[in-house]
Amino acid sequence: MGLPRYGGIAGKGGDVYVEAVKEHTLYKTMAANSRKRWSGGIGGNSRRFCIMGEAGKDLTIPIPKGITVKLEGIKSIGEINNDGEKIMVARGGAGGSPLNQYNGQKGQAHNIVLELKLLADIGLVGFPNAGKSTLLRAISKAKPKVASYPFTTLRPTLGTLEYPDMRQMTMADLPGLIEGAWANTGMGHKFLRHVERTKLLLFVVDVNGFCLGPQYPYRSATETIILLNKELEIYKWDLVDKPAVLMVNKMDTPGAEEKLHTLVQDLSRLPEVSQKFPEEYRPERWVNFSDVVPCSAKENPASIEHLKQRLRHLLDFHHADIDSDRELVEAQARGVVQKLLVHHSKKLV
């Protein structure tokens, strides 16, 4: 409150901010205040011997980076993608002054939602049981749950790909999509929002195709790609423009080579193949795969090492700095692939 007798102006209430802190987690944020209620400091009254009231202390809530801040759970008021970035989420009330008849004003009170979107170099995209978690185990030190039934991944898992020259890249194993994920079927948007911030998409497709259950139709590997393409397109149309690599998994199973041959042929005529689907399932925009890599995440470590190197070179190519020589990056990537092909040919001979 202000002090009209002496024209004293009271202090304003403290503002509330959220700020990204290195290596912080949402679990730590919740543990710091289990009631999930945060308040800025109260402004000081104007007094006879302190005409100017003290301002209330600002409050800063530590959060991890990769957060979208939503007001009342609906309106986005900003994103925090780097350590040290902050957003004001509630403004403190004005102190008592002639402008408000010396009556201190209440500060803003909001319900906010902190929505985490993973920041990863590579995001795994695929239907359940395609082998995404098995791949992450094989290619990194992460230990996601692996089983022979669908939906073993219930929350995103991050793994780190490490190279001999100390280079590191992050890969996110995300819950498997099902048809209709864009409409919040299954994991729905809880999965798809994480795809937005990955630099490169790795489609993991079972060469044998997939069938979620008795009430679902069997989908071949080609049909799986078409449906995954459509799910991404409907959720956010520009997702299909992201750099993408297709990994054809489970190449250790019987008949895999013939099925792979059919899939490679189909990739050149996906719009034609998609005509067998109802119109609402046909993509209007198509993912452009930079490479197709056959693998066996479970049985063939050499194929995983090859995939690991291809991901590195493709990520460098698509996200090279503006000042770097893009043609040089491409030439280096082609050189590595050529060496691998020559080495493979010698083995066959």
XYZ file of C-alpha atoms in Angstrom:
349
model
C 0.000 0.000 0.000
C 1.079 3.571 -0.704
C 1.053 6.395 1.850
C -1.259 9.207 0.614
C -0.346 11.584 3.399
C 3.245 11.865 2.238
C 2.767 10.823 -1.383
C 4.594 7.557 -0.628
C 4.799 4.969 -3.401
C 4.792 1.315 -2.463
C 6.981 -1.381 -4.007
C 5.701 -3.520 -6.865
C 5.239 -7.241 -6.466
C 7.912 -9.612 -7.734
C 7.691 -11.077 -11.213
C 7.805 -14.837 -11.853
C 10.094 -16.277 -14.532
C 11.011 -19.699 -15.835
C 14.657 -20.117 -16.840
C 16.534 -22.975 -18.513
C 19.284 -24.391 -16.305
C 21.962 -26.774 -17.534
C 21.320 -30.467 -16.745
C 18.035 -29.637 -15.008
C 14.966 -31.897 -15.326
C 11.237 -31.502 -14.824
C 11.500 -34.029 -11.996
C 13.807 -31.632 -10.142
C 11.382 -28.775 -10.751
C 8.521 -30.782 -9.245
C 10.631 -32.010 -6.323
C 11.547 -28.425 -5.417
C 7.882 -27.563 -4.888
C 5.499 -30.516 -4.652
C 2.475 -28.187 -4.389
C 3.389 -26.776 -7.810
C 2.451 -23.306 -6.634
C 4.978 -20.507 -7.046
C 4.699 -16.855 -5.958
C 6.862 -13.781 -6.407
C 7.849 -11.640 -3.441
C 5.403 -9.172 -1.891
C 6.146 -5.485 -2.429
C 6.841 -3.365 0.654
C 4.395 -0.766 1.947
C 5.287 2.911 1.863
C 6.009 4.029 5.434
C 6.727 7.274 7.181
C 10.455 6.581 7.366
C 10.611 4.670 4.088
C 8.550 6.605 1.557
C 9.546 4.370 -1.352
C 8.457 0.828 -0.554
C 10.836 -2.029 -1.396
C 10.100 -4.006 -4.577
C 9.165 -7.629 -4.046
C 11.791 -10.189 -5.030
C 11.461 -11.761 -8.452
C 11.141 -15.541 -8.486
C 12.888 -17.690 -11.078
C 11.779 -21.296 -11.540
C 14.571 -23.526 -12.941
C 13.502 -25.785 -15.804
C 15.273 -27.867 -18.481
C 15.770 -26.549 -21.996
C 13.447 -27.744 -24.753
C 10.333 -26.434 -23.002
C 7.261 -24.836 -24.540
C 5.457 -22.666 -21.987
C 1.670 -22.674 -22.366
C -0.727 -20.329 -20.610
C -3.751 -22.105 -19.130
C -2.533 -25.172 -21.053
C -3.619 -23.723 -24.404
C -1.878 -20.526 -25.529
C 1.855 -20.805 -26.123
C 3.735 -17.834 -24.676
C 7.210 -18.910 -25.721
C 9.858 -21.583 -26.055
C 13.101 -22.079 -24.163
C 15.695 -23.938 -26.196
C 19.023 -22.837 -24.681
C 20.490 -22.669 -21.184
C 20.048 -19.234 -19.625
C 16.965 -18.265 -21.626
C 14.023 -17.095 -19.530
C 10.383 -16.112 -19.969
C 8.188 -14.053 -17.646
C 5.087 -16.081 -16.805
C 3.440 -13.752 -14.243
C 3.945 -10.022 -13.680
C 3.924 -8.621 -10.167
C 1.216 -6.124 -9.229
C 1.882 -2.397 -9.217
C 2.600 -0.777 -5.857
C 0.235 1.806 -4.402
C 0.687 5.230 -6.041
C -1.366 8.245 -7.194
C -2.268 6.262 -10.324
C -4.270 3.721 -8.307
C -5.317 5.809 -5.308
C -2.349 4.362 -3.343
C -3.896 0.899 -3.337
C -1.482 -1.889 -4.179
C -2.620 -4.025 -7.106
C -2.745 -7.800 -7.255
C -0.193 -9.504 -9.443
C -1.052 -11.819 -12.308
C -2.052 -15.373 -11.438
C -1.821 -18.031 -14.136
C -1.896 -21.761 -14.547
C 0.947 -22.681 -16.873
C 1.912 -25.951 -18.514
C 5.564 -26.803 -19.171
C 5.605 -29.050 -22.217
C 8.906 -30.803 -22.861
C 9.950 -31.452 -26.436
C 13.126 -33.472 -26.781
C 16.138 -31.855 -28.386
C 17.861 -34.672 -30.264
C 19.924 -34.939 -33.423
C 18.067 -38.032 -34.658
C 14.497 -39.126 -33.980
C 13.330 -42.707 -34.537
C 10.014 -43.010 -36.382
C 8.176 -46.305 -36.789
C 5.296 -48.533 -35.859
C 5.456 -50.579 -32.630
C 7.766 -53.604 -32.638
C 9.803 -52.376 -35.614
C 12.988 -52.668 -33.548
C 13.576 -49.041 -32.539
C 14.519 -49.838 -28.937
C 16.728 -52.732 -30.072
C 18.488 -50.341 -32.442
C 19.050 -47.748 -29.711
C 20.546 -50.432 -27.461
C 22.848 -51.611 -30.241
C 23.999 -48.203 -31.456
C 24.382 -46.406 -28.099
C 24.771 -47.053 -24.387
C 21.075 -46.479 -23.673
C 19.099 -49.379 -22.193
C 15.454 -49.019 -23.249
C 13.027 -51.851 -22.561
C 12.991 -54.478 -25.319
C 10.403 -57.241 -25.789
C 8.617 -59.155 -28.542
C 5.303 -57.352 -28.053
C 4.242 -53.833 -29.168
C 4.342 -50.658 -27.068
C 7.340 -51.542 -24.879
C 8.434 -47.884 -25.173
C 6.003 -45.766 -23.161
C 8.138 -42.651 -22.817
C 10.952 -41.162 -24.926
C 14.472 -42.434 -24.288
C 17.652 -40.599 -25.278
C 20.806 -42.414 -26.325
C 24.209 -41.005 -27.248
C 26.122 -42.186 -30.310
C 29.861 -41.974 -29.647
C 32.645 -41.992 -32.241
C 36.423 -42.616 -31.951
C 37.195 -38.921 -32.570
C 35.022 -37.992 -29.524
C 32.126 -36.806 -31.683
C 28.745 -37.386 -30.057
C 25.206 -37.349 -31.442
C 21.921 -37.900 -29.637
C 19.176 -40.262 -30.752
C 15.625 -40.329 -29.376
C 13.665 -43.570 -29.163
C 10.039 -42.446 -29.262
C 6.853 -44.422 -28.544
C 5.631 -46.293 -31.616
C 3.028 -44.682 -33.854
C -0.180 -46.372 -34.840
C -2.609 -45.430 -37.571
C -4.455 -42.319 -36.405
C -1.726 -40.974 -34.104
C -2.348 -37.465 -35.478
C -5.870 -37.646 -33.967
C -4.443 -38.590 -30.556
C -4.974 -42.320 -31.071
C -2.473 -44.286 -29.000
C 0.399 -42.048 -27.882
C -0.847 -39.393 -30.343
C 0.580 -35.923 -29.940
C 2.572 -37.026 -26.890
C 4.856 -38.690 -29.437
C 4.582 -36.433 -32.464
C 5.564 -33.231 -30.692
C 9.022 -34.685 -30.013
C 9.658 -35.169 -33.744
C 9.536 -31.418 -34.360
C 12.906 -30.662 -32.776
C 14.990 -33.482 -34.206
C 17.415 -32.621 -36.981
C 17.082 -35.895 -38.879
C 14.354 -38.553 -38.973
C 15.306 -42.226 -39.017
C 12.391 -44.336 -40.227
C 12.692 -47.850 -38.777
C 10.626 -50.311 -40.801
C 10.300 -54.081 -40.371
C 11.117 -55.678 -43.735
C 8.368 -58.239 -43.024
C 5.695 -55.587 -42.531
C 3.559 -55.132 -39.431
C 0.165 -55.982 -37.947
C -0.749 -54.350 -34.634
C -3.489 -56.836 -33.744
C -6.316 -59.053 -35.066
C -8.579 -56.050 -35.645
C -5.944 -54.268 -37.741
C -5.002 -55.066 -41.365
C -1.535 -56.396 -42.193
C 0.724 -53.700 -43.624
C 3.708 -54.459 -45.842
C 6.962 -52.523 -45.441
C 5.960 -50.217 -48.318
C 2.504 -49.583 -46.828
C 4.125 -48.883 -43.462
C 6.216 -46.096 -44.997
C 3.147 -44.568 -46.685
C 1.165 -44.554 -43.424
C 4.053 -43.118 -41.409
C 4.454 -40.410 -44.048
C 0.744 -39.549 -43.764
C 0.789 -39.405 -39.951
C 3.640 -36.887 -40.001
C 2.062 -34.840 -42.786
C -1.297 -34.496 -41.038
C 0.261 -33.534 -37.707
C 2.526 -30.871 -39.204
C 2.973 -30.630 -42.945
C 6.606 -29.423 -42.906
C 7.783 -32.486 -40.947
C 7.993 -34.417 -44.221
C 10.594 -31.901 -45.447
C 13.035 -32.885 -42.708
C 16.102 -34.883 -43.784
C 15.257 -38.567 -43.461
C 16.933 -41.968 -43.665
C 15.124 -45.286 -44.078
C 16.438 -48.219 -42.051
C 14.999 -51.548 -43.151
C 15.281 -53.734 -40.065
C 15.204 -57.510 -39.354
C 17.205 -58.434 -42.439
C 18.234 -61.658 -40.656
C 14.753 -63.164 -41.141
C 13.896 -65.667 -43.943
C 12.968 -64.098 -47.283
C 14.253 -60.653 -46.249
C 16.359 -60.089 -49.398
C 13.394 -60.590 -51.725
C 11.195 -58.325 -49.628
C 13.908 -55.661 -49.594
C 14.158 -55.839 -53.391
C 10.397 -55.296 -53.672
C 10.524 -52.389 -51.211
C 13.340 -50.621 -53.085
C 11.352 -50.887 -56.310
C 8.223 -49.537 -54.602
C 10.073 -46.501 -53.201
C 10.370 -45.074 -56.706
C 6.588 -45.243 -57.206
C 5.060 -44.534 -53.808
C 2.288 -42.258 -55.179
C 1.180 -45.122 -57.438
C 1.299 -47.708 -54.624
C -0.660 -45.399 -52.310
C -3.661 -45.509 -54.667
C -4.816 -48.735 -52.992
C -5.491 -46.753 -49.808
C -8.595 -44.617 -49.184
C -8.021 -40.992 -50.138
C -7.655 -39.821 -46.530
C -4.646 -42.148 -46.110
C -2.740 -40.932 -49.185
C 0.013 -38.394 -48.513
C 0.072 -35.195 -50.556
C 3.726 -34.508 -49.713
C 6.356 -37.218 -49.646
C 9.362 -37.785 -47.425
C 12.580 -37.764 -49.449
C 14.930 -40.417 -48.090
C 18.620 -39.521 -48.320
C 19.560 -43.185 -48.000
C 18.095 -46.660 -47.527
C 20.100 -48.829 -45.113
C 19.273 -52.543 -44.624
C 20.134 -53.685 -41.082
C 19.678 -56.281 -38.433
C 19.779 -54.412 -35.144
C 19.708 -57.645 -33.183
C 22.016 -59.968 -35.121
C 24.425 -57.923 -37.274
C 26.711 -55.404 -35.473
C 28.524 -54.577 -38.736
C 25.297 -53.277 -40.296
C 24.724 -51.084 -37.224
C 28.233 -49.641 -37.503
C 27.601 -48.823 -41.158
C 24.308 -47.129 -40.222
C 26.082 -45.177 -37.488
C 28.604 -43.777 -39.966
C 25.934 -42.935 -42.545
C 23.896 -41.032 -39.978
C 26.923 -38.965 -39.045
C 27.779 -38.003 -42.607
C 24.188 -37.262 -43.574
C 23.633 -35.158 -40.460
C 26.797 -33.187 -41.228
C 25.720 -32.752 -44.834
C 22.205 -31.496 -44.095
C 23.217 -29.314 -41.164
C 26.627 -28.030 -42.212
C 27.350 -24.436 -41.175
C 26.577 -21.774 -43.782
C 30.249 -20.884 -44.106
C 31.385 -24.492 -44.544
C 31.930 -26.131 -47.914
C 28.796 -28.237 -48.429
C 30.258 -29.921 -51.509
C 33.273 -31.070 -49.487
C 31.011 -32.629 -46.860
C 29.088 -34.463 -49.586
C 32.294 -35.685 -51.239
C 33.596 -37.025 -47.929
C 30.330 -38.878 -47.312
C 30.395 -40.408 -50.780
C 34.015 -41.431 -50.288
C 33.193 -43.343 -47.117
C 30.279 -45.132 -48.799
C 32.472 -46.029 -51.795
C 35.094 -47.570 -49.501
C 32.438 -49.619 -47.742
C 31.065 -50.863 -51.064
C 34.535 -51.840 -52.314
C 35.267 -53.616 -49.037
C 31.951 -55.453 -49.232
C 32.640 -56.484 -52.868
C 36.026 -57.933 -51.935
C 34.364 -60.017 -49.215
C 31.882 -61.401 -51.721
C 34.707 -62.336 -54.104
